[in-house]
PDB file of C-alpha atoms and ligand atoms in Angstrom:
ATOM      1  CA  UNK G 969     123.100 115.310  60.206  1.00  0.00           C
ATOM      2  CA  UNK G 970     124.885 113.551  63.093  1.00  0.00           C
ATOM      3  CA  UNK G 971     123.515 110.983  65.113  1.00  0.00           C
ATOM      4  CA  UNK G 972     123.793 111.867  68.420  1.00  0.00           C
ATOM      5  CA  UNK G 973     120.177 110.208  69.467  1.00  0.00           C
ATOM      6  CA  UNK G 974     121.239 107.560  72.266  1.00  0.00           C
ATOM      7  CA  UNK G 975     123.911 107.574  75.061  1.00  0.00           C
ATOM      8  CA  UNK G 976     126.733 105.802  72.209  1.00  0.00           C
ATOM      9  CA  UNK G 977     126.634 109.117  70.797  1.00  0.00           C
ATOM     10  CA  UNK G 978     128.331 108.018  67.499  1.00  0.00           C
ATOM     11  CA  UNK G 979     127.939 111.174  65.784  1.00  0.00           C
ATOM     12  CA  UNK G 980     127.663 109.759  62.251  1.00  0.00           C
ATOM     13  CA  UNK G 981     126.142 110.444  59.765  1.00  0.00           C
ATOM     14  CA  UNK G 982     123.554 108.093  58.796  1.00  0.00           C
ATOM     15  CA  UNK G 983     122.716 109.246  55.231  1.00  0.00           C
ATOM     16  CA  UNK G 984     126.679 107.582  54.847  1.00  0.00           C
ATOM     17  CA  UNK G 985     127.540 105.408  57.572  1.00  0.00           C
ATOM     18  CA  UNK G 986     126.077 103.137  60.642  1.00  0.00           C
ATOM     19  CA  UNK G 987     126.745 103.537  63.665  1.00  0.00           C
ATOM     20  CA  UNK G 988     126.752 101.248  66.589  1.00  0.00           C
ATOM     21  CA  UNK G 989     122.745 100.415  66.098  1.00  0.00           C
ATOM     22  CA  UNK G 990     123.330  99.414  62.287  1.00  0.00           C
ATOM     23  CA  UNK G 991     120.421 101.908  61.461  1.00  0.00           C
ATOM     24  CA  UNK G 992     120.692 104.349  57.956  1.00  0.00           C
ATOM     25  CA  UNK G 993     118.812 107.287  57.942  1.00  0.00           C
ATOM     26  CA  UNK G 994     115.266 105.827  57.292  1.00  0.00           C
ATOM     27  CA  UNK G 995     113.187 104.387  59.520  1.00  0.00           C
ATOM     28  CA  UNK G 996     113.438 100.255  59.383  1.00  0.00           C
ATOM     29  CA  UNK G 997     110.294  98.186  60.134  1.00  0.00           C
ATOM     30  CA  UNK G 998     111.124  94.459  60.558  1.00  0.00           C
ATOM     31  CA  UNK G 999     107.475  93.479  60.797  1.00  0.00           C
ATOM     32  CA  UNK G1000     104.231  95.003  62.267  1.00  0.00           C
ATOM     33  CA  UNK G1001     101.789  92.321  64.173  1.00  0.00           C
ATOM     34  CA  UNK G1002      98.187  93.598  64.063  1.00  0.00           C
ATOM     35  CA  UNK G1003      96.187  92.329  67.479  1.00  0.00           C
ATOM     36  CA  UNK G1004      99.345  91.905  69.442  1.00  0.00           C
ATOM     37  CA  UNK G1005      98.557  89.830  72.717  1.00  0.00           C
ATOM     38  CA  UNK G1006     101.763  89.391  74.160  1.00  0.00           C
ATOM     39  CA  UNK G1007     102.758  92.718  76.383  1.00  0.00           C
ATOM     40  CA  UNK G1008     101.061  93.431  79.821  1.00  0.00           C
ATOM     41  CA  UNK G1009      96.914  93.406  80.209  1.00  0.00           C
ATOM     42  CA  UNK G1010      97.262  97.652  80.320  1.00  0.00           C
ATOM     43  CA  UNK G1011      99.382  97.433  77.540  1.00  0.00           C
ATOM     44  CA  UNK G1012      97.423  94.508  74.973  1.00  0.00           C
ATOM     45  CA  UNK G1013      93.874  95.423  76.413  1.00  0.00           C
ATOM     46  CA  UNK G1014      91.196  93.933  75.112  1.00  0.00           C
ATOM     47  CA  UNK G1015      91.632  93.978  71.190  1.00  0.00           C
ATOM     48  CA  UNK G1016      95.544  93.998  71.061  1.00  0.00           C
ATOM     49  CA  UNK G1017      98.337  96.434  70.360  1.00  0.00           C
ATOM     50  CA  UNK G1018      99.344  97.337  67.082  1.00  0.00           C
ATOM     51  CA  UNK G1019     103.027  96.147  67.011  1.00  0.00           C
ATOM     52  CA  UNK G1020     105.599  97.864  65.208  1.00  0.00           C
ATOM     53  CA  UNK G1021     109.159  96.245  65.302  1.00  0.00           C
ATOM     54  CA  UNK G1022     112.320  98.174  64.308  1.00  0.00           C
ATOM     55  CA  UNK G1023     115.143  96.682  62.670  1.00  0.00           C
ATOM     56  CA  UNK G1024     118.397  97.533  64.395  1.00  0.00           C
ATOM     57  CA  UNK G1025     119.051  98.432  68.344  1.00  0.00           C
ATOM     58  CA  UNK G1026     121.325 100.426  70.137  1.00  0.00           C
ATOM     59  CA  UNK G1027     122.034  97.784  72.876  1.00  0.00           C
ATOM     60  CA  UNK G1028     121.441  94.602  71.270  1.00  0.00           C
ATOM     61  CA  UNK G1029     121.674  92.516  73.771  1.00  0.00           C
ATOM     62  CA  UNK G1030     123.811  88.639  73.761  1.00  0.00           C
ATOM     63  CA  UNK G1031     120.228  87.122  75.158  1.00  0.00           C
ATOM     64  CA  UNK G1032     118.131  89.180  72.943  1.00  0.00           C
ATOM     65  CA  UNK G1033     114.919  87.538  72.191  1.00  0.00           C
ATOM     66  CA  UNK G1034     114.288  89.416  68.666  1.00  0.00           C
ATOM     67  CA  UNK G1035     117.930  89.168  67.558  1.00  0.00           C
ATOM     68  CA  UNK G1036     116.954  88.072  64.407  1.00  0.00           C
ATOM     69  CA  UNK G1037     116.002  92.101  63.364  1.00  0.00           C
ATOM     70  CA  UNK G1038     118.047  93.515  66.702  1.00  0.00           C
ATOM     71  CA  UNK G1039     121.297  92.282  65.040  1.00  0.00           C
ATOM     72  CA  UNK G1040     120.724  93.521  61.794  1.00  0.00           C
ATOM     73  CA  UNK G1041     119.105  96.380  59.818  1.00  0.00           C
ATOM     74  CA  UNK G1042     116.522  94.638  57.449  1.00  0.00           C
ATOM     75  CA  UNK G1043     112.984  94.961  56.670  1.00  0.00           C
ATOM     76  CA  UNK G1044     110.765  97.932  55.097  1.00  0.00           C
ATOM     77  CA  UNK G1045     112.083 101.353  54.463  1.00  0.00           C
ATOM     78  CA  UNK G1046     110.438 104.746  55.609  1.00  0.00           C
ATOM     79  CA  UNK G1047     110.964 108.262  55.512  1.00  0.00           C
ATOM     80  CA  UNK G1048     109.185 109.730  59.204  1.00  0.00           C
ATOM     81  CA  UNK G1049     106.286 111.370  56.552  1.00  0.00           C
ATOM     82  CA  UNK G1050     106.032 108.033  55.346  1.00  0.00           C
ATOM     83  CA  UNK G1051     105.771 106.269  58.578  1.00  0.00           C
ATOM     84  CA  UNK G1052     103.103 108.849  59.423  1.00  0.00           C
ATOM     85  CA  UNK G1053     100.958 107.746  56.339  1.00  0.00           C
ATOM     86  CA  UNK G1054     101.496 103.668  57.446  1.00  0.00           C
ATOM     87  CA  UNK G1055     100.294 104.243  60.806  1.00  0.00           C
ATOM     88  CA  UNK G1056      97.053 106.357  59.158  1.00  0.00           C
ATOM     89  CA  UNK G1057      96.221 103.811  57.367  1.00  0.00           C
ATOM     90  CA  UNK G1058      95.076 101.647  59.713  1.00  0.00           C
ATOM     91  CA  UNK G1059      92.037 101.530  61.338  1.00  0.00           C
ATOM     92  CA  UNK G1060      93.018 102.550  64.684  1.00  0.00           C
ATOM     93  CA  UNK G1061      89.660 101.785  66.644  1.00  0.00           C
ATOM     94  CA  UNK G1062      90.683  98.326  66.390  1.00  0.00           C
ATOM     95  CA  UNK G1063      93.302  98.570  68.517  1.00  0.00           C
ATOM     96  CA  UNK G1064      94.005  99.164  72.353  1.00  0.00           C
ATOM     97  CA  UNK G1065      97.328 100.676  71.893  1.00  0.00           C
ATOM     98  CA  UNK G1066     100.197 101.072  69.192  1.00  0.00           C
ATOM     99  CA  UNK G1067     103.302  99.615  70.615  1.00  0.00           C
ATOM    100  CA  UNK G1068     106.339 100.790  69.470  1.00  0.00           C
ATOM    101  CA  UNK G1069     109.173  97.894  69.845  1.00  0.00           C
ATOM    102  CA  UNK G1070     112.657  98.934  70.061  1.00  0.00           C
ATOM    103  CA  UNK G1071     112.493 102.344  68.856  1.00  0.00           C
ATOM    104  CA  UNK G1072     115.236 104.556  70.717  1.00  0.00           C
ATOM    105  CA  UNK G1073     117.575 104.698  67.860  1.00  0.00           C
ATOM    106  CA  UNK G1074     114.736 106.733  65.053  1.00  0.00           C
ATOM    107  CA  UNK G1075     113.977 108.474  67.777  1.00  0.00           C
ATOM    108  CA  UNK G1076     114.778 111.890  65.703  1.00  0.00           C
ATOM    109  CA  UNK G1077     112.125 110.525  62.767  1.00  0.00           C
ATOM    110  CA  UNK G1078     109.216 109.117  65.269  1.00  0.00           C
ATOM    111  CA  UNK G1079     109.417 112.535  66.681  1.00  0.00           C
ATOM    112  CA  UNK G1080     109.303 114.265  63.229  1.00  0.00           C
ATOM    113  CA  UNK G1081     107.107 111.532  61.974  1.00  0.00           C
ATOM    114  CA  UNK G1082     104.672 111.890  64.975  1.00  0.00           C
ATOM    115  CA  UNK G1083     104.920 115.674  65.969  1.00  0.00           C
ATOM    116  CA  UNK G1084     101.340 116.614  65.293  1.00  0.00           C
ATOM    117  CA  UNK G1085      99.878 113.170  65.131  1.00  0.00           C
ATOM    118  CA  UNK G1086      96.638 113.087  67.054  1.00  0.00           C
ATOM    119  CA  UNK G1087      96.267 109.270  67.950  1.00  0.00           C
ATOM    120  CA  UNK G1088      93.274 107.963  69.135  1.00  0.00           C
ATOM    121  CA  UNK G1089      94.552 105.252  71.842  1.00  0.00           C
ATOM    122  CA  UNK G1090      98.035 105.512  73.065  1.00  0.00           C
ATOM    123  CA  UNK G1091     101.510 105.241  71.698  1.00  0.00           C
ATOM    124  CA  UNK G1092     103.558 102.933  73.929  1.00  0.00           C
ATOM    125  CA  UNK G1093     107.812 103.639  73.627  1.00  0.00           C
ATOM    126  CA  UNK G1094     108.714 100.123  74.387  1.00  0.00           C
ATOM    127  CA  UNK G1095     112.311 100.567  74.576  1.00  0.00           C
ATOM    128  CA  UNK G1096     115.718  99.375  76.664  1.00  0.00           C
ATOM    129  CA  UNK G1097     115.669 102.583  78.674  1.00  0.00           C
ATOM    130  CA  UNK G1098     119.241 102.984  77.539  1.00  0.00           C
ATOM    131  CA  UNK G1099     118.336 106.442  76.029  1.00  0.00           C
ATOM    132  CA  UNK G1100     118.925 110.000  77.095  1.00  0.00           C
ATOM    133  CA  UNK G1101     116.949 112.476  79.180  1.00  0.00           C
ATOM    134  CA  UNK G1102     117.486 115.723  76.594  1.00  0.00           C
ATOM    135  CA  UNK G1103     115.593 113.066  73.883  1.00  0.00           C
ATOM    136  CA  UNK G1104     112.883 111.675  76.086  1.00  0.00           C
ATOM    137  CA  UNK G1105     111.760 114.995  77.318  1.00  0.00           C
ATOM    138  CA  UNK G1106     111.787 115.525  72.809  1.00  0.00           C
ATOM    139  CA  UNK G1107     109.418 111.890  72.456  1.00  0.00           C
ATOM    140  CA  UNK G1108     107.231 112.627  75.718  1.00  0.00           C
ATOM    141  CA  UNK G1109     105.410 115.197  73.794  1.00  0.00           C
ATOM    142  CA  UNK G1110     103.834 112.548  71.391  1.00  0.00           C
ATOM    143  CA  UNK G1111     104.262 109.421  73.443  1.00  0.00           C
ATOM    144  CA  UNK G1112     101.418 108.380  75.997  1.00  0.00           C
ATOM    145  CA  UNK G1113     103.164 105.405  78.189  1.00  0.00           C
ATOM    146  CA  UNK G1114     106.661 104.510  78.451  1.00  0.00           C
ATOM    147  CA  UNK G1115     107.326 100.681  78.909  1.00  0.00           C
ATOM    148  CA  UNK G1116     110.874 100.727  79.460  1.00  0.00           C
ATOM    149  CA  UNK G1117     112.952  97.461  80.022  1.00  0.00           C
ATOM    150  CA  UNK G1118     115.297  98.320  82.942  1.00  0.00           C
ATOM    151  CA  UNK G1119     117.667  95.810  82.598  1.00  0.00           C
ATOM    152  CA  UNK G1120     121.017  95.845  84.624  1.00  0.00           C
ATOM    153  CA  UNK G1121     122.273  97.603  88.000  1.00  0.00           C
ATOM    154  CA  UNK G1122     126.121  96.237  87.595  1.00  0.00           C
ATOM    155  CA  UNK G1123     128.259  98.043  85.172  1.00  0.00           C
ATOM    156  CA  UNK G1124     130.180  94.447  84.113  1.00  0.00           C
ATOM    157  CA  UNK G1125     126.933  92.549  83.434  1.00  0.00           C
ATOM    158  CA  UNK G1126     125.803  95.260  81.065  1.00  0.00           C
ATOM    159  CA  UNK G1127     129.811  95.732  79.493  1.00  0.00           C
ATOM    160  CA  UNK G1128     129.484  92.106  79.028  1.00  0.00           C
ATOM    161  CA  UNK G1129     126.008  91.475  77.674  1.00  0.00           C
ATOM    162  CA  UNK G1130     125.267  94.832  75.835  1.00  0.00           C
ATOM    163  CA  UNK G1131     128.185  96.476  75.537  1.00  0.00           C
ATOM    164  CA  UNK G1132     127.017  99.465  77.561  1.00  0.00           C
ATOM    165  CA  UNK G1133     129.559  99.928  80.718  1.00  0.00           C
ATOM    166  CA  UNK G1134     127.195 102.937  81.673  1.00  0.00           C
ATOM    167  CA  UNK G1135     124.007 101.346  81.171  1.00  0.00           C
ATOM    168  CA  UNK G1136     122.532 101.851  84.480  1.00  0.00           C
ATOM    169  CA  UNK G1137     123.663 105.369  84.799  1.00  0.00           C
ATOM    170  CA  UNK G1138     121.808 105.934  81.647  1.00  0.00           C
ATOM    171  CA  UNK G1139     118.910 104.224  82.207  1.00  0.00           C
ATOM    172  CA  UNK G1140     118.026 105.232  85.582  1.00  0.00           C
ATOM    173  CA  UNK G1141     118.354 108.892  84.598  1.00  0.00           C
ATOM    174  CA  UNK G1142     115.856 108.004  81.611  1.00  0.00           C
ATOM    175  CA  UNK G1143     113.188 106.185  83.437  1.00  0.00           C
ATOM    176  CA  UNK G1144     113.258 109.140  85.977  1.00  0.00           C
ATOM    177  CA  UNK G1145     112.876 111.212  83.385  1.00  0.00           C
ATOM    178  CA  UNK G1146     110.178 109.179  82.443  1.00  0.00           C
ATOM    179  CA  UNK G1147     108.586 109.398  85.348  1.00  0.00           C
ATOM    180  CA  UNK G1148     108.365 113.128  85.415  1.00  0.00           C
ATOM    181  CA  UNK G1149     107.225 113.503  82.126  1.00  0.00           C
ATOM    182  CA  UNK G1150     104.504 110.786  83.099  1.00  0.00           C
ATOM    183  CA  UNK G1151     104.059 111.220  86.629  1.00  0.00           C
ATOM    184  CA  UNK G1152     100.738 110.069  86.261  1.00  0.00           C
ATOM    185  CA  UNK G1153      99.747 106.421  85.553  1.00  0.00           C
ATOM    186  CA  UNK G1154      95.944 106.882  84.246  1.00  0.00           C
ATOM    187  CA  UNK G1155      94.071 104.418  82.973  1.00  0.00           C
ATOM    188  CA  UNK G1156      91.105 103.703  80.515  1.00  0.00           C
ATOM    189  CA  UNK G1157      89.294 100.533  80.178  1.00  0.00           C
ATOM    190  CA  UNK G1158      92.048  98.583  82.004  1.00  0.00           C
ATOM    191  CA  UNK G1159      94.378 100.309  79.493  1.00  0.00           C
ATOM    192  CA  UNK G1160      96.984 102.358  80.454  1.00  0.00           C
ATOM    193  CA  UNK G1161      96.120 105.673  78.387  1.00  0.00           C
ATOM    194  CA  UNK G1162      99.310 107.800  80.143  1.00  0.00           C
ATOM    195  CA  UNK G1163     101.982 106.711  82.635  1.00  0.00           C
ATOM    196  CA  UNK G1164     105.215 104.538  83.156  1.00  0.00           C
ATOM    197  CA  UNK G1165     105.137 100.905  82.984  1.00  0.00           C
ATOM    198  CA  UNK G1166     109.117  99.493  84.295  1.00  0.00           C
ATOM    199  CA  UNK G1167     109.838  96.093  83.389  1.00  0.00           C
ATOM    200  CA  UNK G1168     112.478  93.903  84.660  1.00  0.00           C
ATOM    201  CA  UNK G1169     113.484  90.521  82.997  1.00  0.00           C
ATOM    202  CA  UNK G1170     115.209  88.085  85.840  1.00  0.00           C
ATOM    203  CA  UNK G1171     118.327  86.405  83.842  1.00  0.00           C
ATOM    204  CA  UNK G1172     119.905  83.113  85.270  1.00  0.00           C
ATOM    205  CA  UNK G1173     122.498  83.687  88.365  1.00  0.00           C
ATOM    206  CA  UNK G1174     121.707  87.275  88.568  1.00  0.00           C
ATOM    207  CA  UNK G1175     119.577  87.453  91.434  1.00  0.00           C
ATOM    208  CA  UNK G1176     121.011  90.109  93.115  1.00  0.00           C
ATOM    209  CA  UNK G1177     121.763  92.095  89.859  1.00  0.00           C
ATOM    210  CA  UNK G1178     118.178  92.231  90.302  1.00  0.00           C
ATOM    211  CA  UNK G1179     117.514  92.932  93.743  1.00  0.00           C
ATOM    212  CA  UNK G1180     119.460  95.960  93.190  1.00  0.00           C
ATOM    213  CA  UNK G1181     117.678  97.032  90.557  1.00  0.00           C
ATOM    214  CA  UNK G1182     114.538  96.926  92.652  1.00  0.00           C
ATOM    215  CA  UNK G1183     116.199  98.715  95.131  1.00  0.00           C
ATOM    216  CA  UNK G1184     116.669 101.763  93.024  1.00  0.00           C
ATOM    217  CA  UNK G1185     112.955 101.763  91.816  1.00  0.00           C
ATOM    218  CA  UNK G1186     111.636 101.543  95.418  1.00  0.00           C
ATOM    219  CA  UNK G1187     113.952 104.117  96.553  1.00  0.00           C
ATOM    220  CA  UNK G1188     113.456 106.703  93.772  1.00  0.00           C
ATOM    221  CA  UNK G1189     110.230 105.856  92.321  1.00  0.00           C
ATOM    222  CA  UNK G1190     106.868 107.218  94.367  1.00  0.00           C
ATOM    223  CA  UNK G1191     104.800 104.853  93.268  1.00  0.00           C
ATOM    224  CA  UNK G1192     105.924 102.640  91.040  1.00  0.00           C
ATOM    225  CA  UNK G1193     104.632 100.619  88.667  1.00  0.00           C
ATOM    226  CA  UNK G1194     106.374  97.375  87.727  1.00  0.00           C
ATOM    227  CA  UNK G1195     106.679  94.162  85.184  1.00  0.00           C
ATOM    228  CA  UNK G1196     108.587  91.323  86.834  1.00  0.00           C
ATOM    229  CA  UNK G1197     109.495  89.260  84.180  1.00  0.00           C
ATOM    230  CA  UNK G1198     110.904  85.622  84.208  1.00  0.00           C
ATOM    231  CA  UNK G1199     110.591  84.315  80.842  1.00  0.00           C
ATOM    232  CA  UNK G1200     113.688  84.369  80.031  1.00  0.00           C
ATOM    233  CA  UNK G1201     114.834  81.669  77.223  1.00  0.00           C
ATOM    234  CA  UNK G1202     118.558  81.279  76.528  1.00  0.00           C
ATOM    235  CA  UNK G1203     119.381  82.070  73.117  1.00  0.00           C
ATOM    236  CA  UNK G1204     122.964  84.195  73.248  1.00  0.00           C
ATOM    237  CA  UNK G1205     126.340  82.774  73.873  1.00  0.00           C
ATOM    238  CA  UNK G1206     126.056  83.799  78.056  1.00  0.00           C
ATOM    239  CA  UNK G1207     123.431  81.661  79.032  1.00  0.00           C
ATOM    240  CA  UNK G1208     122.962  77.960  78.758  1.00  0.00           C
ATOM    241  CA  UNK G1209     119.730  77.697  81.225  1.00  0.00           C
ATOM    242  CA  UNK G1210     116.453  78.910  81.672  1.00  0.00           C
ATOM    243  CA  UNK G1211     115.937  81.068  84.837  1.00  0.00           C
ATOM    244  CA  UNK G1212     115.112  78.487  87.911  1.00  0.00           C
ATOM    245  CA  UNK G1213     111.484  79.452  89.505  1.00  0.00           C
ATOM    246  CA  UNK G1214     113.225  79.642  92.887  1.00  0.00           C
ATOM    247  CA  UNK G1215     115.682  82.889  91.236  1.00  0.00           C
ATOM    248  CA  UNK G1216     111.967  84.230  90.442  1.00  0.00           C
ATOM    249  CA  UNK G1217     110.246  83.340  93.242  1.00  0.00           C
ATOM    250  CA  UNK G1218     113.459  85.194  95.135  1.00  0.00           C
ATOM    251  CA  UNK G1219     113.476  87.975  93.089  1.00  0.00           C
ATOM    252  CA  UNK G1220     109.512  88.343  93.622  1.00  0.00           C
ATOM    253  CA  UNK G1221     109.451  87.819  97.642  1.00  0.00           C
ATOM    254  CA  UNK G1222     112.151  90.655  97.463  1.00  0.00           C
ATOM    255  CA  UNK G1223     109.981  93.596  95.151  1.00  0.00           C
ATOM    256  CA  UNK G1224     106.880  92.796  97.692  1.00  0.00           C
ATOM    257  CA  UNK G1225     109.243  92.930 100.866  1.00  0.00           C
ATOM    258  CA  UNK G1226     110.226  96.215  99.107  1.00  0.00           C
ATOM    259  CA  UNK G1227     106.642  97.105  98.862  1.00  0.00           C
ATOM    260  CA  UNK G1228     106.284  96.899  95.025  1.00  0.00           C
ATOM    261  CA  UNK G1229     103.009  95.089  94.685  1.00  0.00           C
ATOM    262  CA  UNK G1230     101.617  97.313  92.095  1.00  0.00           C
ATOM    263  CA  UNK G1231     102.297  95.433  88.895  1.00  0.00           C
ATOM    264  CA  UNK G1232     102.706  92.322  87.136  1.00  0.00           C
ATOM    265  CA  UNK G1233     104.335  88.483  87.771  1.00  0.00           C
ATOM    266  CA  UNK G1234     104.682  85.857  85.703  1.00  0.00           C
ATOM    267  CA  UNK G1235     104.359  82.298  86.010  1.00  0.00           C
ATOM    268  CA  UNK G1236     107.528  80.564  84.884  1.00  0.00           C
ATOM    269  CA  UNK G1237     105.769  78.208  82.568  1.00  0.00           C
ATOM    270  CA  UNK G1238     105.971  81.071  79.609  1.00  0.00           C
ATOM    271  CA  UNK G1239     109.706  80.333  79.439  1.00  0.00           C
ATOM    272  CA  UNK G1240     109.123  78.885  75.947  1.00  0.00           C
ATOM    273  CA  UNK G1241     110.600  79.404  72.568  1.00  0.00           C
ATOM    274  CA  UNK G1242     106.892  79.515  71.707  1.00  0.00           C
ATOM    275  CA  UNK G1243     106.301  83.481  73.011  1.00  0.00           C
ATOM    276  CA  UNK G1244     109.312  84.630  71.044  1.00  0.00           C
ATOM    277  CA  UNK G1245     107.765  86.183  67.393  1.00  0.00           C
ATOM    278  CA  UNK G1246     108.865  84.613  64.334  1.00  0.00           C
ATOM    279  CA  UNK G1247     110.219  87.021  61.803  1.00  0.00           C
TER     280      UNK G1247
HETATM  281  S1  SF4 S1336     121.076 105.931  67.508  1.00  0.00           S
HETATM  282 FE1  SF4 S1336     122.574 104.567  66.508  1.00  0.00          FE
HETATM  283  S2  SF4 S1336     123.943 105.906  65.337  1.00  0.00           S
HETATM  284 FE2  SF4 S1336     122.788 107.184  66.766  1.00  0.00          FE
HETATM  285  S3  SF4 S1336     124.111 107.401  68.544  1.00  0.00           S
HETATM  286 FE3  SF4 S1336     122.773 105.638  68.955  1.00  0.00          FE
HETATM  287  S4  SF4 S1336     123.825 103.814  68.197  1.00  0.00           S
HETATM  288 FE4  SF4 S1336     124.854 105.614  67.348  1.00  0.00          FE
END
């Protein structure tokens, strides 16, 4: 079968050949943290998600903050019925969510792997929103919140640091599609149990990169939900600083001109090696 799961479209097949995302044709776990703390309140809750990290991506990005699995294909092996069985195996009352990390390019097996599965808290697609509408209309059926990372509005910022010239084409269209698959945020115990979750990671000298992006949400997005994220830590061959908490503090005076208040800021201070997981 030809892999045709994410906007590279590289039509090979994966039982013989990678394509772009380095992925075969079994699903790669790089490591699974139980009691996950790190994401969002609505997304952690009060016991932690249970997160799963794939091996591979189909952006990997110059910055990336898991590049140590996102650059290569490494880690466990499993067939979608297999994956099933993992995630059964855990007690899932002990969880507030299960968090799936980078998972746009199995999407094919987590939808065959998860087609009937009747989970007890939500499943959270915590992807790069470079991913296309045909295939999140296919995962909405079994996915409960979409956390996607919207990362880039200019076409050369995402050429240069993911190799994606139509990123923002194809991520806008997702997360809209998102949103009307989801159109709903509804929540639980503080936990978001269905909904849309759009992050946004400030990265150094690209404040109005940013601004645009927040343009786009506020004009297309009826009530939107957002993650304003500064933490970023400069680990590619790009960027040489840390974002300066006047870009942030720019960046945030701008969403709440805009209106977008419902959501989450950082403070600058988690801009540490410490918050990135060790795998
Ligand atoms: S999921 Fe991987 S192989 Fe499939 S189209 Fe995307 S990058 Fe290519």
């Amino acid at each position: 079968m030809k892999c045709y799961d994410c906007p590279r479209e590289c039509g090979v097949d994966r039982t013989t050949e990678r394509g772009f995302c380095g992925a075969n044709d079994k699903i790669a776990i790089a490591k699974i943290i139980k009691n996950f703390m790190w994401e969002e309140p609505c997304i952690s809750g009060s016991k932690g998600a249970l997160a799963i990290f794939f091996s591979g991506c189909n952006l990997r990005c110059d910055f990336c903050q898991n590049y140590k699995i996102s650059h290569g294909c490494s880690g466990e092996f499993y067939t979608p019925e297999e994956f099933r069985k993992l995630i059964n195996n855990f007690d899932l009352s002990k969880f507030s969510s299960i968090d799936l990390i980078t998972p746009t390019h199995y999407s094919s097996f987590l939808c065959e792997a998860l087609k009937d599965f009747k989970s007890p808290i939500p499943i959270v697609w915590n992807s790069s929103a470079y991913e296309k509408t045909d295939v999140i209309d296919k995962i909405s059926q079994f996915v409960d919140v979409f956390l996607p990372d919207f990362k880039y509005f200019d076409n050369n910022l995402s050429k240069k640091l993911s190799f994606a010239e139509n990123y923002f084409e194809k991520a806008s269209s997702a997360i809209l599609q998102m949103i009307k698959n989801k159109p709903q945020n509804i929540f639980i115990d503080g936990v978001l149990s269905k909904g849309v979750l759009i992050r946004h990671l400030v990265l150094p000298g690209q404040v109005k990169d940013s601004m645009k992006v927040l343009d786009f949400i506020s004009k297309n997005v009826a009530r939107p939900f957002i993650s304003l994220m500064g933490q970023f830590t400069p680990l590619g061959k790009y960027f040489s600083r840390k974002l300066k908490p006047l870009e942030y503090k720019v960046v945030l005076n701008y969403a709440l001109k805009l209106g977008l208040e419902n959501g989450y800021f950082q403070e600058l201070e988690s801009a540490s090696n410490s918050f990135i997981p060790k795998f």
